[in-house]
Amino acid sequence: MPGKAPNIIFTIKFSRASSRYLSYTERKEAVKNEQADPIKIEEDKELDGYLGYTDREAATLLEHDADGYPTFNDQSLNLNEAQHDELKDKLKEASDRGAVMWAGVVSFNPDFLKSSGVLSADGKEVNQPAIKRAIQQAMPGLLRNEQLNSPNTFWWGDVHLNTDHVHVHLTISQTKNTREVRDGQIVGAFHHKTFRQFKSQVEHALMSERERNVERENQVRITRLKGDLKDQVINEINLDSHQKQLLGIWQSLPNYRDQRYWRASNHSKRFKQSQALVNQLVDQMLKGPLKDDYQAYYQSLVKRDQLSRARYGQKIKDTVWKNDRALRDYLANRIYDHFREVNEQFTETKLIDRMQAVDLETNNQILDQKVKELKELEKADPEGKSAALWTLRRENGLRRNYIRQQNLKLANQDLTKLEAKLSKFPVTPAQKFILRRVKEEQEYNKLRYTPKWERAKHEGAEERLKQLTGQYIDPRNSSISKVTPEVAKQRIQSLDQLIKVIEHDPSDPAVKAVLPVQSKQGIAHVVRYYRAQQRLLANKATIHENNRKYKDNDEQKKTANRTYFAENALITNQYLDDPQKISEQLEQTALANDKLTERINALKRLPKSPTRNYFLKQLREQRLFNRLNNMPRWQRQMVPGREEYYQQLRLKHIQVTKVGDWSATSQLVAARKHNLKRTIEVIKQNPTDPAIKIMTPDDPDFGTDQLVAYYQTQRKYLDIQAQIRDNKVRYKDEDELKKANSRLYASSMQAKKEMEKVELIDNWVAKLKQANQGLPERQAALEKLPQGPIRDYFLKQVREQQEYNRLKFMPWWQRGKNTPLDKRLQELKLRYIDPRTMWPNDATPELVKTRTDEIAKVIGLMGKYPRGSAVKIMLPNPDSSYGVSNAIRYFHAQQQLLQLNGQIYLNNQKYPDDKDKQKEVNKRYYAQRFKYMALIDDGKLIDHQLDQELKDKLREKVDKVGRKARIGQQMNKFIGQLGKGLQAAQQEGRVRTQALKKRLDGEIDEFEEMDREESQGLER
């Protein structure tokens, strides 16, 4: 309203607290309309003197029922004696340091205070606490805007009632300056924005609820009308009435490399014509179909300015024109968005057509090539200004998205097949749980490849996707930005539930159907695979939090995340990309512990004695150490206290040959040597104890003396390694270090060879026993049969298989290199290598062909003589009710496994230096390998397949019988009908009847022939 004073006036002046600097003076004429106390600071008056001025009794009045001083600050509405003394001490410190003091006055319009209920109608009662709280709420923003939000800053205020206008004297100072210094002088002036925001916050805090509602409702109306106008513009540009204008705009648009330059803020010369045409279209719409809403929006802007002037005075700038121009630009940008979308759809359609014309693998190959091209372009154009660079980036993004969508659809197709398979299994708690997970994962994939705008049409779709993301997000391929701590926690819990179900009932068919990996280690392998995923998620969540925490400090971010990235790379390479490594680790643990378990069981059968009890404890600790040692560190750390216990066991039981010079710390060497010394003492005290015989390797030439010598060699080796380590610390000169350690290295190698020979004896025997499991029994059974070609062939196979295993696990120094034994090993390897344990890089074309042909001979003999005694002995799964059918399926799986290994070998030869490419092209072959390995390892899975096939065949047979019966009925009916018509057309009827009968008889004969073949097949 014209002539109305603003609700709040805020002025401030600054000065130094010393006579060396300018003193405060009377306030400028700009605030003469305010009748409050002038700011009075004597030129040499100190800051604490000004405190006495502001809280003097003549101007202030302590509220009713309040104790202390009327002065307030950030901590109290009324300072007590101690707080007042503390403020004086701060003022003295600031004065001594020559600090700056900002002295301000906040003056209130009485009409405003009355309308807000702070001042009574008669002007005699003032709600001082309300004013003080309003100041307290606004002060943090003021200090922050002026870089005064520091522990060194302090402020106080006093409400003065000695004039017609209630006002507050507000003072700010610092014990240590934090403000900018220019030319040796502290910058004292505040920004205009600070005054405006401070007054706004104080006024908002004092305003009545009614006044706030008026302002709030007007702002809501402005926002709503702006949204309505946008929606109407989008609808209008799709109408026929505007298409001619739109076509003109489309033809005028410049062909920018980056079409984001199609914006209302672009005032370049090239864009001038397009801008004028779009502005003309917007103006027509606002004067035509959008007129009513536009007028309402305009009036709301006018009202907002009126409210602002009532609050801040008539000097407030007019914002109506500015906001009206912003609305027009906003609506123009929606039209440009429409053109950009049309152009993108046109370009994307052509690209998608090209992508759909080739298969997924070809798209991946094209993407790899395009990525290489993009890198070359980026090198040539570091600033990224070329149109070709931008186009290629966009094309690669579209192709990646297409490949991702297709992969999701293929994944859902696999899940659909799995769902159908699971539905046929017996209903168990595990089957219900897994079936529910499969259905939810299908839903999750479907929501993921549904565009966001499409999901927005369905209520709750986004929330459902968020919920399912926590349950089924891919631990390996998901980006760190998506793996929040909450998402990681939910996914880890989901995997915990799955692990619990798998461990509870590992033999359930539903569980076996969904195992991600198959190996001889079974559930232990799967659990470690899922634990690796859990650790990967936990690390990604930590990286996510570090990125948020150090978003403004790249160096801290890198330092905090370095170990997590390294561990994730290790987990991905060793456990997720190649699950075979998990199998190898578990196999090593099992192999190391098999001999220990055998000895533990043998010791348990002995009578109790100190020697027996000592070695029993040692072996149990050694077995536990082996389990923990072959477990990744991250997995040990998942259980509190496990890593600490492992370190204790490591000091006592680490394999001595694995101790290097840098790991030979004084603590480890002392602990390991002490344990070995105690073992030697126990052996010498009672060398004839049966327990010592159990602890001796399975070699007739190896006795108690050799066992003691073996342990003494270990102690000697530890001393050598410790001495090498000490020399590396002692000698800085390389020549001196080499001279000091040369003799020690030779002694170390000699001791290590002696120890390895003893250890290899134990390992060789254990591995050979495991590999030959069942072969000696088969050989004995075959030898009892009468001689014959089938029996002789299988007997030769069994004997050569055992010979191959013996040569394979024989210590290298016994077999030698390029000796007759080594050549014999290579010859037998081609015919008897186990497809499950062979390394794909060994699967040369020669080996694959020779081994596949050898298996084909076995399949041929078993198929030709299924009831032969020798064949029954050679059945890999003798307990199977399907007998030879199970065996043939078993050997077919071995052949398929060989072919897959051979394909992986060829791919690795094709891309010898590109490990990433090897992983990519071999990924599906590794997945198929696990499928066939599962069939080989578990004959029951083969039986389940045969069961299902038999059910399908029986169902088909029932359908055939029913069809044959229906044909017979149809034939009789037709013959009867034709017989009745013979009188009318005898000759024609006879011909038709004979033709029909012949055709139907032929179909019946065909069905009978199929039945005979089916029966013979079932009998076989």
Tab-separated table of N, CA, C and O in Angstrom, residues 191-283:
chain	number	residue	atom	x	y	z
A	191	HIS	N	26.327	-8.042	3.080
A	191	HIS	CA	25.691	-8.091	1.777
A	191	HIS	C	24.203	-7.703	1.893
A	191	HIS	O	23.580	-7.945	2.928
A	192	HIS	N	23.653	-7.113	0.825
A	192	HIS	CA	22.225	-6.764	0.831
A	192	HIS	C	21.359	-7.994	1.015
A	192	HIS	O	20.304	-7.944	1.660
A	193	LYS	N	21.799	-9.114	0.443
A	193	LYS	CA	21.032	-10.362	0.558
A	193	LYS	C	20.891	-10.773	2.027
A	193	LYS	O	19.851	-11.279	2.445
A	194	THR	N	21.923	-10.527	2.811
A	194	THR	CA	21.885	-10.897	4.234
A	194	THR	C	20.786	-10.120	4.955
A	194	THR	O	20.021	-10.699	5.748
A	195	PHE	N	20.689	-8.811	4.703
A	195	PHE	CA	19.643	-8.000	5.336
A	195	PHE	C	18.252	-8.511	4.943
A	195	PHE	O	17.361	-8.652	5.792
A	196	ARG	N	18.074	-8.788	3.666
A	196	ARG	CA	16.754	-9.203	3.176
A	196	ARG	C	16.334	-10.536	3.805
A	196	ARG	O	15.209	-10.694	4.261
A	197	GLN	N	17.259	-11.496	3.820
A	197	GLN	CA	16.915	-12.803	4.377
A	197	GLN	C	16.669	-12.731	5.882
A	197	GLN	O	15.766	-13.378	6.409
A	198	PHE	N	17.471	-11.917	6.578
A	198	PHE	CA	17.306	-11.795	8.024
A	198	PHE	C	15.930	-11.219	8.363
A	198	PHE	O	15.207	-11.751	9.212
A	199	LYS	N	15.553	-10.129	7.687
A	199	LYS	CA	14.243	-9.509	7.950
A	199	LYS	C	13.111	-10.475	7.612
A	199	LYS	O	12.110	-10.560	8.340
A	200	SER	N	13.280	-11.224	6.512
A	200	SER	CA	12.240	-12.174	6.102
A	200	SER	C	12.047	-13.257	7.163
A	200	SER	O	10.916	-13.615	7.502
A	201	GLN	N	13.141	-13.777	7.684
A	201	GLN	CA	13.046	-14.855	8.687
A	201	GLN	C	12.447	-14.346	9.990
A	201	GLN	O	11.629	-15.026	10.610
A	202	VAL	N	12.855	-13.153	10.432
A	202	VAL	CA	12.294	-12.594	11.670
A	202	VAL	C	10.799	-12.342	11.496
A	202	VAL	O	9.982	-12.684	12.358
A	203	GLU	N	10.450	-11.727	10.361
A	203	GLU	CA	9.037	-11.428	10.129
A	203	GLU	C	8.210	-12.707	10.056
A	203	GLU	O	7.119	-12.791	10.624
A	204	HIS	N	8.730	-13.715	9.360
A	204	HIS	CA	7.981	-14.973	9.222
A	204	HIS	C	7.760	-15.614	10.585
A	204	HIS	O	6.717	-16.215	10.855
A	205	ALA	N	8.757	-15.500	11.464
A	205	ALA	CA	8.626	-16.087	12.796
A	205	ALA	C	7.575	-15.363	13.635
A	205	ALA	O	6.930	-15.969	14.505
A	206	LEU	N	7.369	-14.030	13.381
A	206	LEU	CA	6.422	-13.255	14.180
A	206	LEU	C	5.039	-13.172	13.551
A	206	LEU	O	4.069	-12.803	14.215
A	207	MET	N	4.940	-13.478	12.268
A	207	MET	CA	3.656	-13.361	11.584
A	207	MET	C	2.594	-14.252	12.221
A	207	MET	O	2.887	-15.343	12.718
A	208	SER	N	1.370	-13.805	12.167
A	208	SER	CA	0.262	-14.633	12.643
A	208	SER	C	-0.006	-15.745	11.632
A	208	SER	O	0.382	-15.666	10.465
A	209	GLU	N	-0.660	-16.789	12.094
A	209	GLU	CA	-0.958	-17.939	11.225
A	209	GLU	C	-1.824	-17.506	10.045
A	209	GLU	O	-1.675	-18.001	8.926
A	210	ARG	N	-2.742	-16.564	10.275
A	210	ARG	CA	-3.620	-16.096	9.205
A	210	ARG	C	-2.823	-15.433	8.090
A	210	ARG	O	-3.039	-15.674	6.902
A	211	GLU	N	-1.847	-14.578	8.496
A	211	GLU	CA	-1.030	-13.903	7.488
A	211	GLU	C	-0.172	-14.901	6.709
A	211	GLU	O	0.003	-14.778	5.492
A	212	ARG	N	0.338	-15.882	7.415
A	212	ARG	CA	1.156	-16.895	6.734
A	212	ARG	C	0.318	-17.691	5.748
A	212	ARG	O	0.769	-18.050	4.664
A	213	ASN	N	-0.918	-18.002	6.131
A	213	ASN	CA	-1.789	-18.778	5.253
A	213	ASN	C	-2.101	-18.032	3.960
A	213	ASN	O	-2.147	-18.615	2.881
A	214	VAL	N	-2.314	-16.721	4.070
A	214	VAL	CA	-2.606	-15.924	2.876
A	214	VAL	C	-1.434	-16.001	1.900
A	214	VAL	O	-1.599	-16.220	0.695
A	215	GLU	N	-0.223	-15.826	2.432
A	215	GLU	CA	0.970	-15.856	1.592
A	215	GLU	C	1.195	-17.253	1.007
A	215	GLU	O	1.525	-17.423	-0.177
A	216	ARG	N	1.017	-18.284	1.855
A	216	ARG	CA	1.228	-19.661	1.416
A	216	ARG	C	0.237	-20.054	0.327
A	216	ARG	O	0.597	-20.661	-0.685
A	217	GLU	N	-1.035	-19.700	0.527
A	217	GLU	CA	-2.054	-20.058	-0.458
A	217	GLU	C	-1.802	-19.382	-1.801
A	217	GLU	O	-2.015	-19.979	-2.862
A	218	ASN	N	-1.327	-18.178	-1.763
A	218	ASN	CA	-1.041	-17.467	-3.016
A	218	ASN	C	0.119	-18.136	-3.762
A	218	ASN	O	0.081	-18.288	-4.990
A	219	GLN	N	1.150	-18.552	-3.014
A	219	GLN	CA	2.293	-19.225	-3.650
A	219	GLN	C	1.887	-20.573	-4.223
A	219	GLN	O	2.318	-20.954	-5.318
A	220	VAL	N	1.040	-21.313	-3.494
A	220	VAL	CA	0.547	-22.601	-3.996
A	220	VAL	C	-0.250	-22.395	-5.281
A	220	VAL	O	-0.138	-23.169	-6.239
A	221	ARG	N	-1.030	-21.330	-5.312
A	221	ARG	CA	-1.829	-21.025	-6.501
A	221	ARG	C	-0.924	-20.720	-7.693
A	221	ARG	O	-1.188	-21.188	-8.817
A	222	ILE	N	0.146	-19.979	-7.474
A	222	ILE	CA	1.095	-19.667	-8.557
A	222	ILE	C	1.706	-20.955	-9.114
A	222	ILE	O	1.774	-21.158	-10.328
A	223	THR	N	2.153	-21.845	-8.219
A	223	THR	CA	2.784	-23.104	-8.645
A	223	THR	C	1.801	-23.982	-9.419
A	223	THR	O	2.140	-24.566	-10.455
A	224	ARG	N	0.554	-24.071	-8.905
A	224	ARG	CA	-0.452	-24.916	-9.561
A	224	ARG	C	-0.788	-24.388	-10.953
A	224	ARG	O	-0.876	-25.140	-11.921
A	225	LEU	N	-0.981	-23.075	-11.056
A	225	LEU	CA	-1.329	-22.489	-12.353
A	225	LEU	C	-0.194	-22.656	-13.369
A	225	LEU	O	-0.447	-22.889	-14.561
A	226	LYS	N	1.037	-22.569	-12.899
A	226	LYS	CA	2.169	-22.774	-13.801
A	226	LYS	C	2.173	-24.201	-14.344
A	226	LYS	O	2.391	-24.425	-15.541
A	227	GLY	N	1.894	-25.164	-13.487
A	227	GLY	CA	1.808	-26.559	-13.935
A	227	GLY	C	0.659	-26.784	-14.892
A	227	GLY	O	0.795	-27.508	-15.895
A	228	ASP	N	-0.498	-26.151	-14.602
A	228	ASP	CA	-1.660	-26.286	-15.503
A	228	ASP	C	-1.352	-25.705	-16.881
A	228	ASP	O	-1.721	-26.284	-17.918
A	229	LEU	N	-0.692	-24.559	-16.912
A	229	LEU	CA	-0.346	-23.939	-18.194
A	229	LEU	C	0.609	-24.829	-18.999
A	229	LEU	O	0.488	-24.945	-20.225
A	230	LYS	N	1.565	-25.464	-18.292
A	230	LYS	CA	2.487	-26.376	-18.981
A	230	LYS	C	1.724	-27.538	-19.613
A	230	LYS	O	1.931	-27.890	-20.782
A	231	ASP	N	0.824	-28.170	-18.832
A	231	ASP	CA	0.049	-29.313	-19.349
A	231	ASP	C	-0.799	-28.895	-20.554
A	231	ASP	O	-0.924	-29.645	-21.535
A	232	GLN	N	-1.375	-27.698	-20.495
A	232	GLN	CA	-2.221	-27.228	-21.601
A	232	GLN	C	-1.384	-26.974	-22.864
A	232	GLN	O	-1.839	-27.257	-23.981
A	233	VAL	N	-0.164	-26.459	-22.694
A	233	VAL	CA	0.704	-26.235	-23.853
A	233	VAL	C	1.047	-27.566	-24.512
A	233	VAL	O	1.022	-27.699	-25.750
A	234	ILE	N	1.355	-28.581	-23.715
A	234	ILE	CA	1.685	-29.909	-24.267
A	234	ILE	C	0.498	-30.483	-25.035
A	234	ILE	O	0.663	-31.080	-26.106
A	235	ASN	N	-0.715	-30.281	-24.500
A	235	ASN	CA	-1.907	-30.758	-25.210
A	235	ASN	C	-2.136	-29.967	-26.503
A	235	ASN	O	-2.520	-30.529	-27.536
A	236	GLU	N	-1.913	-28.649	-26.452
A	236	GLU	CA	-2.168	-27.796	-27.610
A	236	GLU	C	-1.273	-28.142	-28.796
A	236	GLU	O	-1.721	-28.136	-29.941
A	237	ILE	N	0.009	-28.453	-28.526
A	237	ILE	CA	0.924	-28.691	-29.649
A	237	ILE	C	0.648	-30.020	-30.343
A	237	ILE	O	1.205	-30.295	-31.406
A	238	ASN	N	-0.217	-30.847	-29.753
A	238	ASN	CA	-0.616	-32.082	-30.419
A	238	ASN	C	-1.896	-31.920	-31.239
A	238	ASN	O	-2.352	-32.880	-31.864
A	239	LEU	N	-2.489	-30.724	-31.202
A	239	LEU	CA	-3.713	-30.485	-31.965
A	239	LEU	C	-3.385	-30.105	-33.408
A	239	LEU	O	-2.332	-29.518	-33.699
A	240	ASP	N	-4.299	-30.403	-34.305
A	240	ASP	CA	-4.084	-30.118	-35.724
A	240	ASP	C	-3.961	-28.627	-36.001
A	240	ASP	O	-3.286	-28.204	-36.942
A	241	SER	N	-4.605	-27.806	-35.186
A	241	SER	CA	-4.649	-26.364	-35.458
A	241	SER	C	-3.274	-25.703	-35.395
A	241	SER	O	-3.084	-24.615	-35.937
A	242	HIS	N	-2.306	-26.331	-34.713
A	242	HIS	CA	-0.982	-25.724	-34.569
A	242	HIS	C	0.073	-26.406	-35.433
A	242	HIS	O	1.248	-26.014	-35.375
A	243	GLN	N	-0.294	-27.430	-36.208
A	243	GLN	CA	0.716	-28.219	-36.901
A	243	GLN	C	1.463	-27.407	-37.961
A	243	GLN	O	2.658	-27.618	-38.182
A	244	LYS	N	0.778	-26.492	-38.633
A	244	LYS	CA	1.442	-25.689	-39.652
A	244	LYS	C	2.533	-24.823	-39.031
A	244	LYS	O	3.655	-24.712	-39.546
A	245	GLN	N	2.213	-24.180	-37.882
A	245	GLN	CA	3.205	-23.353	-37.186
A	245	GLN	C	4.366	-24.201	-36.682
A	245	GLN	O	5.532	-23.804	-36.773
A	246	LEU	N	4.030	-25.381	-36.153
A	246	LEU	CA	5.070	-26.262	-35.631
A	246	LEU	C	6.012	-26.721	-36.739
A	246	LEU	O	7.227	-26.839	-36.526
A	247	LEU	N	5.467	-27.002	-37.913
A	247	LEU	CA	6.304	-27.416	-39.033
A	247	LEU	C	7.271	-26.292	-39.408
A	247	LEU	O	8.450	-26.536	-39.690
A	248	GLY	N	6.785	-25.045	-39.403
A	248	GLY	CA	7.655	-23.905	-39.698
A	248	GLY	C	8.778	-23.774	-38.683
A	248	GLY	O	9.931	-23.496	-39.029
A	249	ILE	N	8.445	-23.985	-37.399
A	249	ILE	CA	9.472	-23.927	-36.345
A	249	ILE	C	10.490	-25.046	-36.555
A	249	ILE	O	11.701	-24.832	-36.459
A	250	TRP	N	9.998	-26.257	-36.850
A	250	TRP	CA	10.854	-27.432	-37.038
A	250	TRP	C	11.870	-27.189	-38.168
A	250	TRP	O	13.056	-27.500	-38.033
A	251	GLN	N	11.397	-26.599	-39.252
A	251	GLN	CA	12.277	-26.339	-40.395
A	251	GLN	C	13.284	-25.241	-40.090
A	251	GLN	O	14.359	-25.195	-40.691
A	252	SER	N	12.968	-24.358	-39.144
A	252	SER	CA	13.880	-23.254	-38.818
A	252	SER	C	14.936	-23.636	-37.785
A	252	SER	O	15.922	-22.908	-37.621
A	253	LEU	N	14.745	-24.757	-37.085
A	253	LEU	CA	15.671	-25.122	-36.006
A	253	LEU	C	17.060	-25.439	-36.558
A	253	LEU	O	17.185	-26.228	-37.505
A	254	PRO	N	18.133	-24.850	-35.996
A	254	PRO	CA	19.496	-25.143	-36.464
A	254	PRO	C	19.862	-26.598	-36.174
A	254	PRO	O	19.398	-27.189	-35.190
A	255	ASN	N	20.721	-27.191	-37.002
A	255	ASN	CA	21.146	-28.579	-36.823
A	255	ASN	C	22.351	-28.624	-35.881
A	255	ASN	O	23.482	-28.873	-36.282
A	256	TYR	N	22.077	-28.358	-34.589
A	256	TYR	CA	23.151	-28.383	-33.588
A	256	TYR	C	23.606	-29.819	-33.344
A	256	TYR	O	22.810	-30.756	-33.391
A	257	ARG	N	24.893	-29.966	-33.056
A	257	ARG	CA	25.403	-31.275	-32.636
A	257	ARG	C	24.727	-31.721	-31.339
A	257	ARG	O	24.310	-32.857	-31.192
A	258	ASP	N	24.635	-30.808	-30.404
A	258	ASP	CA	23.962	-31.063	-29.132
A	258	ASP	C	22.633	-30.306	-29.139
A	258	ASP	O	22.608	-29.087	-29.068
A	259	GLN	N	21.526	-31.025	-29.257
A	259	GLN	CA	20.219	-30.386	-29.391
A	259	GLN	C	19.704	-29.795	-28.087
A	259	GLN	O	18.614	-29.232	-28.046
A	260	ARG	N	20.506	-29.911	-27.031
A	260	ARG	CA	20.131	-29.220	-25.789
A	260	ARG	C	20.243	-27.704	-25.937
A	260	ARG	O	19.773	-26.954	-25.093
A	261	TYR	N	20.892	-27.242	-27.034
A	261	TYR	CA	20.949	-25.812	-27.309
A	261	TYR	C	19.608	-25.279	-27.820
A	261	TYR	O	19.467	-24.075	-28.017
A	262	TRP	N	18.673	-26.168	-28.091
A	262	TRP	CA	17.311	-25.716	-28.415
A	262	TRP	C	16.658	-25.297	-27.110
A	262	TRP	O	15.878	-26.037	-26.502
A	263	ARG	N	16.979	-24.113	-26.621
A	263	ARG	CA	16.476	-23.615	-25.339
A	263	ARG	C	16.114	-22.139	-25.481
A	263	ARG	O	16.664	-21.415	-26.312
A	264	ALA	N	15.203	-21.678	-24.631
A	264	ALA	CA	14.804	-20.268	-24.637
A	264	ALA	C	15.952	-19.353	-24.239
A	264	ALA	O	15.959	-18.171	-24.582
A	265	SER	N	16.941	-19.879	-23.532
A	265	SER	CA	18.073	-19.060	-23.079
A	265	SER	C	19.126	-18.879	-24.166
A	265	SER	O	20.116	-18.169	-23.960
A	266	ASN	N	18.939	-19.529	-25.317
A	266	ASN	CA	19.890	-19.412	-26.420
A	266	ASN	C	19.533	-18.169	-27.253
A	266	ASN	O	18.517	-18.146	-27.950
A	267	HIS	N	20.368	-17.139	-27.195
A	267	HIS	CA	20.099	-15.884	-27.921
A	267	HIS	C	21.080	-15.690	-29.074
A	267	HIS	O	21.353	-14.555	-29.476
A	268	SER	N	21.621	-16.803	-29.587
A	268	SER	CA	22.571	-16.697	-30.681
A	268	SER	C	21.869	-16.280	-31.977
A	268	SER	O	20.640	-16.402	-32.107
A	269	LYS	N	22.659	-15.837	-32.923
A	269	LYS	CA	22.102	-15.355	-34.189
A	269	LYS	C	21.434	-16.484	-34.969
A	269	LYS	O	20.386	-16.287	-35.596
A	270	ARG	N	22.036	-17.686	-34.935
A	270	ARG	CA	21.480	-18.833	-35.662
A	270	ARG	C	20.108	-19.235	-35.139
A	270	ARG	O	19.302	-19.820	-35.859
A	271	PHE	N	19.869	-18.935	-33.867
A	271	PHE	CA	18.633	-19.391	-33.224
A	271	PHE	C	17.559	-18.300	-33.197
A	271	PHE	O	16.471	-18.522	-32.676
A	272	LYS	N	17.881	-17.136	-33.713
A	272	LYS	CA	16.984	-15.975	-33.591
A	272	LYS	C	15.621	-16.227	-34.228
A	272	LYS	O	14.573	-15.920	-33.644
A	273	GLN	N	15.612	-16.802	-35.450
A	273	GLN	CA	14.343	-17.028	-36.153
A	273	GLN	C	13.471	-18.036	-35.403
A	273	GLN	O	12.266	-17.811	-35.220
A	274	SER	N	14.074	-19.143	-34.961
A	274	SER	CA	13.315	-20.157	-34.218
A	274	SER	C	12.742	-19.559	-32.937
A	274	SER	O	11.580	-19.827	-32.574
A	275	GLN	N	13.558	-18.771	-32.250
A	275	GLN	CA	13.108	-18.154	-31.002
A	275	GLN	C	11.891	-17.259	-31.239
A	275	GLN	O	10.914	-17.280	-30.469
A	276	ALA	N	11.928	-16.463	-32.298
A	276	ALA	CA	10.820	-15.535	-32.594
A	276	ALA	C	9.541	-16.314	-32.903
A	276	ALA	O	8.445	-15.957	-32.436
A	277	LEU	N	9.653	-17.445	-33.659
A	277	LEU	CA	8.477	-18.237	-34.013
A	277	LEU	C	7.867	-18.924	-32.798
A	277	LEU	O	6.643	-18.984	-32.639
A	278	VAL	N	8.710	-19.427	-31.930
A	278	VAL	CA	8.199	-20.089	-30.721
A	278	VAL	C	7.554	-19.067	-29.791
A	278	VAL	O	6.478	-19.323	-29.222
A	279	ASN	N	8.179	-17.909	-29.612
A	279	ASN	CA	7.598	-16.872	-28.761
A	279	ASN	C	6.234	-16.415	-29.299
A	279	ASN	O	5.305	-16.142	-28.531
A	280	GLN	N	6.139	-16.350	-30.618
A	280	GLN	CA	4.865	-15.968	-31.230
A	280	GLN	C	3.791	-17.013	-30.935
A	280	GLN	O	2.649	-16.675	-30.601
A	281	LEU	N	4.156	-18.299	-31.015
A	281	LEU	CA	3.196	-19.371	-30.729
A	281	LEU	C	2.758	-19.338	-29.267
A	281	LEU	O	1.567	-19.485	-28.959
A	282	VAL	N	3.693	-19.127	-28.357
A	282	VAL	CA	3.361	-19.064	-26.921
A	282	VAL	C	2.429	-17.887	-26.660
A	282	VAL	O	1.443	-17.995	-25.914
A	283	ASP	N	2.719	-16.735	-27.258
A	283	ASP	CA	1.889	-15.551	-27.060
A	283	ASP	C	0.460	-15.800	-27.553
A	283	ASP	O	-0.511	-15.399	-26.901
